[in-house]
């Protein structure tokens, strides 16, 4: 008879079973005759606490718990892209096809599609020495992505045979003989336990920005390729829109998007919207280079807890091929709540606001799996991780925000009041920061224009000054300000309205290349320079404020990329001309 333990207690998604001495923490078990999927969280003697990834209603003490003696793992191989999976990599699209919206219990579908036939093309030959991470061949997964088939990280030896062939992911494409003379069949897929990070040769310092085309991000708070960022913000402040914009526009080869739905139907929206998104790189669907992991609100919390590990493991797998991967988690607060619920059912001593004491270490374990690395196969690969955080009431003093802020290097703080004023993206320039700022500015100096960083430093300082000047205005009114200070306020207004504000839903404004960003900012800086000069020459502030060229600067963001240089020289000429014709006061 199959080895099993016996359930002694059921508490929602958590069950306790006895007779479990031979299992290990993080082993997968199958619960009851329904064979619900569970994972061992804790062992005490022969008692195991198990989190169950499916609805446990109707399960009770005395029922069996079957062992698999395998840790919770994902299948990695062709078929991940364009896929929509749940938190433990069950193919949601397949399940929906077979069973409708309600996921049947204990369903045993293969993670990767077995019907699909792939064309494997060998790039190594028999006799070649290979080790973990060596690319032995490729599969053209779709028109966007070339999937590289690698030796699993734990194997090395000599290829006894290898052949190009057509088959499903289980087809044996090569035989590897290890140092001990043991033969291993290599297939197009490999398995990896989600809670263990995939190895690499070494971590590299992030040196290059991940261009996003979002002006406030690239200019003021840039993120590096391989960097880590958090987007905290209250409900409705634009976290999801920012994440979608990054998925669409960020300089990444592969997108892994983990949705932990905030509202009841939000995940359904993602499932409907994502396949509609067009990939600006190729013109076809963005899904071609996307893996979507979805937790709908009718799924048990435990699956939500696993989803970020499933997501980051998939991201690591594509990184190992030498790709730039961007992973988004929306929202990590929902994930942390799942952790809290499991912890309280485990009757652990609660920490702050009921979260377990290990909240911080779990959050950092996730983000630390990001980074730019030299892979085992000697390629450069990167994972850039961006997590949304939704603190209740938008107050970032709560534990999830605090633990996240201690680890991330970029903080894009969304502000309710900016969102209320319809200033989008509502990234608050006074409280956001990027620790990559200096390095990224140097990179833009080299690649876009040597004047980039000077301009950005100036604008940054101006926005700080604006906040102070606004304080004075509040106390004594705008008339008390000198013309110089009023000009500062005016320039800051141009920066906010014409530069930082960016409409995600406008077909042109949705993305601005670094060059376009530079040109627009240089027009605003030039306006300020000419205006300062005019004030010194005793020209009236009111006339400067009313110059018609301001409107043309304001329209610049809607100018198509191919016309920006022509338009900017038009603006510069017109501006000079209008300043030249200002009357003395
Ligand atoms: P959250 O995920 O923080 O709850 P959403 O991302 O769903 O918030 O944004 C709420 C709404 O704000 C959107 O439906 C949209 O109308 C508006 N919005 C957010 N960001 C932008 C943007 N960059 N451009 C235009 N509108 C935006
Ligand atoms: Mg949202």
XYZ file of C-alpha atoms and ligand atoms in Angstrom:
613
model
C 0.000 0.000 0.000
C 1.083 3.575 -0.714
C 2.826 5.195 2.264
C 0.679 7.704 4.076
C -0.009 9.607 7.299
C -3.333 10.325 8.986
C -5.061 13.704 9.334
C -5.561 14.777 12.954
C -6.848 18.318 12.438
C -8.163 20.589 9.688
C -8.096 24.387 9.964
C -9.023 25.970 6.643
C -6.058 25.658 4.314
C -3.909 24.152 7.078
C -4.052 20.523 8.101
C -2.073 18.588 10.685
C -1.261 14.914 10.148
C 0.526 12.223 12.162
C 2.717 9.362 10.968
C 4.726 11.829 8.909
C 8.251 11.216 10.265
C 9.640 10.135 6.883
C 8.692 13.324 4.983
C 10.660 16.555 4.771
C 9.736 20.199 5.096
C 8.552 21.570 1.707
C 7.678 18.080 0.425
C 4.503 17.858 -1.584
C 1.828 15.543 -0.185
C -1.595 14.528 -1.503
C -4.380 14.976 0.997
C -7.285 12.534 1.333
C -8.739 10.380 -1.429
C -9.453 13.630 -3.258
C -5.659 13.928 -3.537
C -5.590 17.646 -2.817
C -2.171 19.171 -3.357
C -0.415 20.189 -0.131
C 3.057 21.181 1.022
C 4.665 20.384 4.360
C 5.453 23.608 6.215
C 6.589 22.293 9.540
C 7.540 18.986 11.183
C 7.436 18.204 14.906
C 8.282 14.589 15.604
C 5.884 12.653 13.425
C 3.377 15.514 13.240
C 3.370 17.605 10.059
C 1.655 20.924 9.392
C 0.606 21.049 5.768
C -0.639 23.955 3.702
C -3.173 22.817 1.177
C -3.437 24.527 -2.181
C -7.055 23.557 -2.666
C -10.373 23.897 -0.882
C -10.372 21.643 2.217
C -14.105 21.731 2.963
C -15.379 18.207 3.618
C -11.949 16.867 4.617
C -11.637 15.611 8.193
C -9.498 13.762 10.752
C -8.754 10.115 10.020
C -8.295 10.611 6.280
C -4.941 9.740 4.664
C -2.108 12.010 3.565
C -0.027 10.417 0.789
C 3.695 11.095 0.389
C 5.374 12.072 -2.848
C 8.830 12.629 -1.306
C 9.369 15.467 -3.757
C 9.682 19.168 -2.935
C 7.237 21.630 -4.468
C 8.701 22.073 -7.951
C 7.961 23.623 -11.294
C 8.469 22.248 -14.769
C 10.691 24.442 -16.895
C 10.762 24.145 -20.664
C 9.058 25.165 -23.904
C 5.396 25.995 -23.310
C 5.953 28.422 -20.442
C 5.591 31.467 -22.668
C 2.046 32.553 -23.486
C 1.055 30.407 -20.517
C -1.348 31.361 -17.759
C -0.670 29.397 -14.583
C -1.870 29.373 -11.011
C 0.433 29.759 -7.992
C 1.695 26.176 -8.262
C 2.050 26.271 -12.052
C -1.141 24.473 -12.952
C -2.175 25.623 -16.432
C -5.230 27.779 -15.845
C -6.112 28.115 -19.494
C -6.218 24.304 -19.830
C -8.190 23.923 -16.641
C -10.678 26.547 -17.812
C -11.048 24.712 -21.113
C -11.626 21.388 -19.395
C -13.597 22.332 -16.353
C -14.880 25.885 -16.612
C -14.242 28.598 -14.080
C -14.212 26.343 -11.025
C -10.972 24.394 -10.682
C -11.747 20.761 -9.872
C -10.064 19.340 -6.767
C -6.893 17.258 -6.954
C -6.659 17.789 -10.690
C -3.567 16.136 -12.120
C -2.807 18.037 -15.271
C 0.800 18.175 -16.437
C 2.288 21.626 -15.843
C 3.713 21.963 -19.346
C 1.617 20.996 -22.323
C 2.400 17.428 -23.502
C 0.422 17.583 -26.744
C 2.488 20.346 -28.204
C 5.267 19.199 -30.551
C 8.481 21.254 -30.510
C 11.324 21.282 -32.976
C 14.588 20.794 -31.082
C 17.754 21.800 -32.918
C 20.952 20.511 -31.369
C 23.860 22.930 -31.122
C 26.202 20.482 -29.351
C 27.411 17.124 -30.650
C 28.150 13.700 -29.205
C 31.440 13.712 -27.335
C 31.109 17.333 -26.174
C 31.837 18.010 -22.519
C 28.958 19.850 -20.887
C 28.069 21.078 -17.422
C 25.081 22.542 -15.613
C 23.711 25.463 -17.622
C 25.383 24.548 -20.942
C 23.041 25.231 -23.842
C 22.783 22.033 -25.897
C 20.213 23.207 -28.417
C 17.286 25.490 -29.121
C 13.553 25.416 -29.686
C 11.888 28.280 -31.512
C 9.072 28.640 -29.038
C 7.327 31.335 -31.053
C 8.264 34.147 -33.432
C 9.432 36.304 -30.518
C 11.518 33.995 -28.332
C 14.198 31.391 -28.977
C 14.057 28.941 -26.083
C 17.460 27.570 -25.133
C 17.596 24.007 -23.859
C 20.152 23.752 -21.068
C 21.765 20.985 -19.053
C 20.066 21.041 -15.617
C 22.242 22.897 -13.044
C 23.038 19.742 -11.083
C 24.470 17.653 -13.956
C 27.768 17.563 -15.789
C 29.668 15.110 -17.949
C 29.990 14.140 -21.609
C 27.254 13.888 -24.214
C 27.012 10.273 -25.317
C 24.420 11.172 -27.936
C 22.343 14.160 -29.017
C 20.004 14.678 -31.941
C 17.781 17.303 -33.507
C 14.227 16.029 -33.413
C 10.568 16.907 -33.168
C 8.731 15.836 -30.052
C 7.013 16.953 -26.875
C 8.858 18.237 -23.808
C 9.449 14.672 -22.583
C 11.272 13.567 -25.718
C 14.858 12.496 -24.986
C 17.097 14.844 -26.927
C 20.452 13.763 -25.509
C 22.145 11.280 -23.202
C 24.724 12.620 -20.763
C 27.282 10.393 -19.032
C 28.497 11.808 -15.734
C 31.897 11.343 -14.017
C 30.718 8.155 -12.374
C 29.683 6.697 -15.712
C 25.975 7.031 -14.957
C 23.769 7.889 -17.929
C 21.151 10.641 -17.722
C 18.480 11.265 -20.313
C 18.098 14.936 -21.139
C 14.679 16.124 -22.267
C 13.437 19.536 -23.336
C 12.188 20.195 -19.801
C 13.716 20.217 -16.348
C 12.253 20.413 -12.847
C 13.321 22.772 -10.086
C 12.124 23.170 -6.467
C 10.588 26.618 -6.222
C 11.883 27.517 -2.787
C 15.511 27.063 -3.777
C 17.269 29.658 -5.938
C 18.806 28.418 -9.161
C 22.595 28.656 -9.113
C 24.750 30.982 -11.210
C 28.467 31.651 -11.478
C 28.579 35.101 -9.908
C 26.517 38.177 -9.312
C 27.439 41.316 -11.247
C 26.853 44.902 -10.171
C 23.991 46.566 -12.071
C 25.469 49.128 -14.458
C 22.872 49.805 -17.083
C 19.413 51.316 -16.796
C 16.353 49.307 -17.699
C 14.774 51.941 -19.909
C 11.040 52.059 -19.333
C 9.963 54.966 -21.521
C 8.241 56.435 -18.477
C 9.765 59.876 -17.980
C 9.463 60.176 -14.227
C 11.109 56.778 -13.827
C 13.933 56.991 -16.374
C 14.796 60.586 -15.559
C 14.306 60.966 -11.823
C 14.168 57.455 -10.352
C 15.847 55.099 -12.825
C 16.020 51.362 -12.268
C 18.995 49.259 -13.295
C 18.784 46.036 -15.268
C 18.940 43.487 -12.468
C 17.666 46.042 -9.978
C 14.859 45.809 -7.465
C 12.056 48.287 -6.972
C 8.881 48.672 -4.974
C 5.737 50.603 -5.851
C 3.786 51.312 -2.700
C 0.548 53.163 -3.038
C -3.017 53.231 -1.818
C -5.906 51.734 -3.720
C -6.501 53.478 -7.047
C -3.184 55.340 -7.137
C -1.948 53.549 -10.257
C 0.165 50.568 -9.145
C -1.346 48.212 -11.670
C -1.107 50.712 -14.517
C 2.594 51.286 -13.762
C 3.210 47.520 -13.663
C 1.429 47.071 -17.000
C 3.383 49.939 -18.542
C 6.627 48.345 -17.409
C 5.566 44.930 -18.706
C 4.862 46.498 -22.040
C 7.671 48.975 -22.463
C 10.581 48.032 -20.229
C 13.773 46.904 -21.890
C 13.328 43.197 -21.104
C 13.267 40.055 -23.222
C 10.904 38.114 -20.990
C 8.120 39.224 -18.650
C 6.913 37.210 -15.680
C 3.791 38.775 -14.235
C 2.406 37.563 -10.922
C -1.059 38.839 -10.192
C -2.430 38.588 -6.678
C -5.799 40.149 -7.273
C -6.771 43.052 -5.067
C -10.376 43.347 -6.105
C -12.640 40.406 -6.814
C -12.586 40.694 -10.574
C -9.180 42.281 -11.000
C -7.422 39.054 -11.964
C -10.117 38.312 -14.493
C -9.321 41.739 -15.954
C -5.643 40.833 -16.154
C -6.481 37.534 -17.822
C -8.577 39.352 -20.374
C -6.363 42.407 -20.827
C -2.909 40.888 -20.989
C -3.490 38.772 -24.086
C -4.777 41.954 -25.757
C -1.604 43.931 -25.064
C 0.484 44.512 -28.132
C 4.227 44.018 -27.991
C 5.815 47.241 -29.238
C 8.973 45.287 -30.130
C 7.269 42.925 -32.540
C 3.741 44.152 -33.189
C 2.315 40.792 -32.119
C 0.881 39.882 -28.721
C 2.924 40.695 -25.628
C 1.989 37.236 -24.339
C 4.544 35.741 -26.747
C 7.262 36.735 -24.288
C 5.161 36.665 -21.126
C 4.435 34.096 -18.450
C 1.375 35.005 -16.424
C 0.756 33.683 -12.935
C -2.676 34.428 -11.658
C -4.298 34.074 -8.278
C -7.983 34.653 -8.562
C -9.894 35.527 -5.441
C -11.684 32.146 -5.388
C -8.357 30.319 -4.996
C -7.147 29.323 -1.528
C -4.628 31.679 0.102
C -1.889 29.043 0.158
C -1.564 29.090 -3.638
C -1.001 32.810 -3.376
C 1.830 32.220 -0.939
C 3.547 29.866 -3.408
C 3.004 32.059 -6.463
C 5.944 34.403 -5.978
C 8.342 31.461 -5.657
C 6.911 29.849 -8.768
C 7.272 33.165 -10.591
C 10.836 33.888 -9.548
C 11.934 30.329 -10.388
C 10.561 30.706 -13.910
C 12.320 34.073 -14.148
C 15.623 32.476 -13.079
C 15.232 29.792 -15.720
C 14.985 32.375 -18.522
C 17.801 34.392 -16.928
C 19.949 31.266 -17.151
C 19.492 31.371 -20.941
C 21.126 34.796 -20.931
C 17.914 36.777 -21.178
C 16.887 39.984 -19.469
C 13.812 39.136 -17.454
C 11.488 41.550 -15.692
C 9.275 40.152 -12.972
C 6.332 42.056 -11.559
C 4.358 41.097 -8.493
C 1.036 42.885 -8.031
C 0.531 43.064 -5.136
C 3.024 41.635 -2.641
C 0.746 42.789 0.182
C -1.800 40.160 -0.831
C 0.994 37.600 -0.733
C 2.064 38.771 2.735
C -1.528 38.455 3.936
C -1.517 34.829 2.843
C 1.691 34.348 4.817
C 0.038 35.967 7.836
C -3.004 33.760 7.593
C -0.924 30.578 7.399
C 1.235 31.752 10.300
C -1.751 32.386 12.508
C -3.204 28.977 11.700
C 0.160 27.471 12.601
C -0.304 29.276 15.923
C 3.090 30.929 15.617
C 3.881 33.869 17.877
C 2.670 36.851 15.878
C 4.962 39.818 15.220
C 3.898 43.308 14.250
C 0.249 43.569 13.119
C -0.044 39.789 13.195
C 2.563 39.156 10.511
C 5.051 36.402 11.335
C 8.490 37.388 12.616
C 10.028 35.975 9.416
C 8.066 38.345 7.132
C 11.166 40.454 6.449
C 13.413 37.505 5.661
C 10.819 36.030 3.281
C 10.504 39.329 1.447
C 14.260 39.669 1.116
C 14.609 36.050 -0.025
C 12.324 36.896 -2.923
C 14.059 40.118 -3.965
C 17.543 38.661 -3.503
C 16.842 36.210 -6.292
C 16.842 39.176 -8.687
C 20.049 40.659 -10.055
C 22.416 40.579 -12.971
C 24.556 37.449 -13.070
C 27.056 35.509 -15.058
C 25.120 32.298 -15.649
C 26.461 28.769 -15.313
C 26.540 28.736 -19.116
C 28.782 31.880 -19.052
C 26.116 34.194 -20.423
C 24.992 37.453 -18.857
C 21.428 37.219 -17.651
C 19.348 39.444 -15.411
C 16.192 39.567 -13.381
C 14.750 42.964 -12.598
C 12.088 42.692 -9.891
C 9.300 45.166 -9.275
C 6.812 44.614 -6.511
C 3.679 46.612 -5.839
C 2.781 47.111 -2.203
C -0.683 48.160 -1.127
C -0.529 49.375 2.455
C -3.956 49.790 4.021
C -4.881 53.465 3.826
C -1.641 54.146 1.947
C 0.316 54.390 5.202
C 3.794 52.977 4.509
C 4.684 52.661 8.186
C 3.033 49.215 8.191
C 5.203 46.051 8.301
C 5.043 44.910 4.650
C 6.038 48.343 3.319
C 8.758 48.709 5.916
C 10.247 45.268 5.293
C 10.159 45.936 1.538
C 11.790 49.332 1.842
C 14.677 47.857 3.785
C 15.633 45.666 0.837
C 14.690 47.406 -2.426
C 16.955 49.945 -4.102
C 14.247 51.928 -5.861
C 11.150 53.322 -4.264
C 8.407 54.703 -6.483
C 5.976 56.036 -3.898
C 2.526 56.668 -5.315
C 0.564 59.485 -3.790
C -3.192 59.532 -3.340
C -3.326 63.294 -3.682
C -1.482 63.278 -7.031
C -3.828 60.550 -8.284
C -6.784 62.576 -7.026
C -5.518 65.564 -9.058
C -5.163 63.149 -12.026
C -1.405 63.655 -12.098
C -0.286 60.283 -13.512
C 1.902 58.394 -12.994
C 1.267 59.498 -9.400
C 4.903 58.873 -8.398
C 5.648 61.381 -5.667
C 8.936 63.078 -6.584
C 9.464 64.304 -3.032
C 9.421 60.923 -1.345
C 10.624 58.550 -4.089
C 14.262 57.612 -4.614
C 16.611 55.409 -6.621
C 19.919 54.218 -5.244
C 21.018 53.577 -8.841
C 20.600 57.286 -9.615
C 24.282 58.303 -9.958
C 25.341 55.274 -11.998
C 22.352 55.484 -14.309
C 22.849 59.218 -14.886
C 26.421 58.537 -15.963
C 25.148 55.910 -18.377
C 22.658 58.330 -19.934
C 25.428 60.961 -20.163
C 27.395 58.509 -22.266
C 24.590 57.081 -24.368
C 22.090 59.907 -24.838
C 23.725 63.283 -24.262
C 26.642 64.466 -22.093
C 24.288 67.095 -20.683
C 21.822 64.540 -19.291
C 22.911 64.468 -15.652
C 23.419 68.205 -15.301
C 19.877 68.774 -16.516
C 18.436 66.122 -14.222
C 20.286 67.421 -11.148
C 18.915 70.869 -11.880
C 15.328 69.632 -12.208
C 15.611 67.558 -9.054
C 16.797 70.546 -7.052
C 14.086 72.716 -8.577
C 11.329 70.330 -7.484
C 12.646 70.374 -3.915
C 12.743 74.160 -3.988
C 9.214 74.298 -5.335
C 7.979 72.472 -2.249
C 9.650 75.058 0.012
C 8.357 77.974 -2.019
C 4.857 76.538 -1.876
C 5.120 76.627 1.910
C 5.911 80.348 1.765
C 3.065 80.955 -0.682
C 0.693 79.208 1.700
C 1.762 81.548 4.498
C 2.092 84.915 2.766
C 0.629 84.536 -0.722
C 2.255 84.430 -4.144
C 2.578 88.229 -4.435
C 5.193 88.209 -1.709
C 7.551 86.216 -3.923
C 10.301 87.821 -5.984
C 10.113 87.498 -9.767
C 13.010 85.011 -9.593
C 11.081 82.780 -7.219
C 7.944 83.034 -9.290
C 9.963 81.923 -12.287
C 11.131 78.902 -10.286
C 7.522 78.010 -9.556
C 6.631 78.443 -13.212
C 9.491 76.207 -14.390
C 8.601 73.579 -11.804
C 5.058 73.677 -13.121
C 6.328 73.051 -16.650
C 8.356 70.111 -15.341
C 5.353 68.620 -13.559
C 2.692 69.177 -16.186
C 4.604 68.923 -19.423
C 7.271 66.440 -18.396
C 6.450 64.234 -15.404
C 2.794 63.857 -16.247
C 2.473 61.067 -18.793
C -0.673 59.516 -20.127
C -0.395 55.737 -20.285
C -3.441 55.574 -22.517
C -2.270 58.004 -25.209
C -0.809 56.117 -28.167
C 2.189 58.449 -28.476
C 2.719 59.654 -24.909
C 2.621 56.133 -23.478
C 6.358 55.727 -24.276
C 9.136 58.300 -24.550
C 12.616 57.255 -25.647
C 15.546 58.599 -23.609
C 16.331 60.903 -26.518
C 12.833 62.336 -26.512
C 13.012 62.724 -22.741
C 16.280 64.605 -23.052
C 14.996 66.956 -25.738
C 11.807 67.827 -23.872
C 13.658 68.517 -20.665
C 16.230 70.615 -22.506
C 13.438 72.806 -23.897
C 12.132 73.432 -20.374
C 15.622 74.157 -19.043
C 16.293 76.506 -21.955
C 13.021 78.312 -21.295
C 14.163 78.841 -17.731
C 17.590 80.087 -18.807
C 16.169 82.637 -21.243
C 13.594 83.725 -18.676
C 16.249 84.317 -16.012
C 18.208 86.397 -18.469
C 15.094 88.360 -19.396
C 14.377 89.115 -15.735
C 17.928 90.432 -15.335
C 17.248 92.693 -18.292
C 14.215 94.038 -16.462
C 11.599 92.308 -18.571
C 8.259 91.727 -16.830
C 7.558 88.340 -15.244
C 3.908 88.499 -16.425
C 5.017 88.696 -20.064
C 7.307 85.711 -19.647
C 4.487 83.740 -18.092
C 2.275 84.520 -21.062
C 4.691 83.552 -23.847
C 2.849 81.438 -26.430
C 5.784 79.003 -26.852
C 4.792 77.409 -23.552
C 1.856 75.787 -25.247
C 4.064 74.280 -27.926
C 6.356 72.837 -25.224
C 3.264 71.351 -23.591
C 2.292 69.587 -26.808
C 5.748 68.126 -27.381
C 5.005 64.878 -25.555
C 2.411 64.043 -28.199
C 4.949 64.408 -31.018
C 5.933 61.109 -32.601
C 9.465 59.824 -32.050
C 10.433 60.265 -35.701
C 9.642 63.992 -35.589
C 11.038 65.013 -32.195
C 14.317 66.512 -33.408
C 12.653 68.655 -36.025
C 10.008 69.781 -33.547
C 12.521 70.660 -30.853
C 14.549 72.874 -33.159
C 11.302 74.611 -34.126
C 10.508 75.170 -30.458
C 14.007 76.477 -29.677
C 13.879 78.980 -32.559
C 10.394 80.170 -31.662
C 11.370 80.480 -28.002
C 14.474 82.565 -28.750
C 12.428 84.770 -31.022
C 9.686 85.379 -28.445
C 12.207 86.201 -25.719
C 14.027 88.576 -28.079
C 10.798 90.470 -28.611
C 9.888 90.915 -24.945
C 9.377 94.569 -24.040
C 11.211 96.130 -21.117
C 8.957 96.625 -18.103
P -4.109 50.559 -8.157
O -3.561 49.337 -8.818
O -3.062 51.301 -7.376
O -5.328 50.302 -7.338
P -4.710 51.335 -10.864
O -3.384 51.045 -11.474
O -5.777 50.352 -11.103
O -4.557 51.582 -9.297
O -5.124 52.798 -11.384
C -6.389 53.354 -11.109
C -6.801 54.284 -12.240
O -5.942 55.427 -12.308
C -6.707 53.677 -13.624
O -7.838 52.934 -13.946
C -6.537 54.899 -14.509
O -7.774 55.476 -14.787
C -5.763 55.850 -13.665
N -4.324 55.845 -14.008
C -3.327 55.285 -13.272
N -2.125 55.470 -13.857
C -2.351 56.151 -15.000
C -1.500 56.664 -16.048
N -0.157 56.492 -16.047
N -2.080 57.354 -17.050
C -3.411 57.553 -17.071
N -4.254 57.097 -16.127
C -3.757 56.408 -15.092
Mg -4.035 47.327 -8.681
